[in-house]
Short mmCIF file of C-alpha atoms in Angstrom, two decimals:
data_model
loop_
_atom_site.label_atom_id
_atom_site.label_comp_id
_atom_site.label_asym_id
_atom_site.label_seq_id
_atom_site.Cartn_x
_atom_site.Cartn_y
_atom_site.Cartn_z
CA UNK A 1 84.29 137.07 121.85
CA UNK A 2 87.93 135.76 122.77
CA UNK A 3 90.21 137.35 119.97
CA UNK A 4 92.14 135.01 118.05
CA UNK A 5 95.24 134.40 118.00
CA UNK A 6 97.14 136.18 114.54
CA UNK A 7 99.83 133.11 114.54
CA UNK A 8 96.63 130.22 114.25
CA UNK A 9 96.15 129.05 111.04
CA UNK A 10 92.50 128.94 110.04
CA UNK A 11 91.15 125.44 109.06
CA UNK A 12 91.49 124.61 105.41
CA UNK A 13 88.39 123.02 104.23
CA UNK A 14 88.73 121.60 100.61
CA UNK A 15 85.28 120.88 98.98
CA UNK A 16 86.40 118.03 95.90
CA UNK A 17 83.22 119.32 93.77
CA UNK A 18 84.60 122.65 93.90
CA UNK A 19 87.83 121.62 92.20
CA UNK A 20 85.64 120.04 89.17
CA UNK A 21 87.86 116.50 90.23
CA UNK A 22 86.01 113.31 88.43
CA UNK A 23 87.39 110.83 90.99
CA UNK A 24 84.26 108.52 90.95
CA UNK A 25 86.11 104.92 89.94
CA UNK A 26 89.42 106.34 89.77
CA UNK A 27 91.81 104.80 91.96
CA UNK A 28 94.14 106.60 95.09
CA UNK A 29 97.03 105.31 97.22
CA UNK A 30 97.29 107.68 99.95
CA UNK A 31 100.50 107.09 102.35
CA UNK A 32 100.14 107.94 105.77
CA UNK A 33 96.49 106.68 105.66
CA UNK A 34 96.16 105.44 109.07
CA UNK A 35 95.71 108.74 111.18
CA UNK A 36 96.12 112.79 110.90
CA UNK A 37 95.55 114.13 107.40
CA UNK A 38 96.31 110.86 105.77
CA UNK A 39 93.36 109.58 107.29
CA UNK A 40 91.43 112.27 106.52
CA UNK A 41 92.49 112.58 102.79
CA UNK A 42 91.60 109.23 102.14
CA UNK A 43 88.31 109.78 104.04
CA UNK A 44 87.31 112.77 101.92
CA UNK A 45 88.13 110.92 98.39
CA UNK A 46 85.99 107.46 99.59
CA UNK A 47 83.51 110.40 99.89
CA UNK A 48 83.97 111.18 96.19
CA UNK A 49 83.16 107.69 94.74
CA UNK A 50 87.32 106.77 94.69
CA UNK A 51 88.68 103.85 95.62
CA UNK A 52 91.54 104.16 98.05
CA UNK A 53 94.27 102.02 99.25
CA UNK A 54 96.46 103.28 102.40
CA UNK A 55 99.82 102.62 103.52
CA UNK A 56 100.99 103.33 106.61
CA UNK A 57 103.59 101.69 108.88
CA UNK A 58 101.49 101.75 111.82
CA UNK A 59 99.76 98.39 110.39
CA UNK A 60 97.20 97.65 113.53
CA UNK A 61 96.13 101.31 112.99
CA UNK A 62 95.62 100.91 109.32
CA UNK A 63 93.60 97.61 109.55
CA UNK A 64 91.31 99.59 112.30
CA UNK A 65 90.82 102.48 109.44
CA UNK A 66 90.15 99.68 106.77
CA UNK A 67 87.72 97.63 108.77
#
């Protein structure tokens, strides 16, 4: 196997459930939501029964993401 490189970072893969959150009907605004980890930090807490709004200033992209 190729070795890795020591400088990459290894993903960071957050499991909700394993931080005991109770975000089912609680409510998150998550800036940045239209793309990169925005996007996918409002992504994982829709997962978790939350309701999300995003903000981003890219609007077109954050009416894609909403739609």
């Amino acid at each position: 196997p190729k070795p890795q490189n020591p400088k990459t970072p290894k993903p960071l893969i957050v499991d909700l459930n394993i931080l005991d959150m109770k975000l089912e009907g609680k409510t998150a605004i998550v800036t940045g939501g239209a793309s990169g980890l925005g996007f996918e930090t409002a992504k994982m807490l829709a997962a978790s029964g939350c309701n999300v709004a995003i903000a981003d200033l890219n609007e077109e992209l954050g009416n894609k993401v909403v739609a």
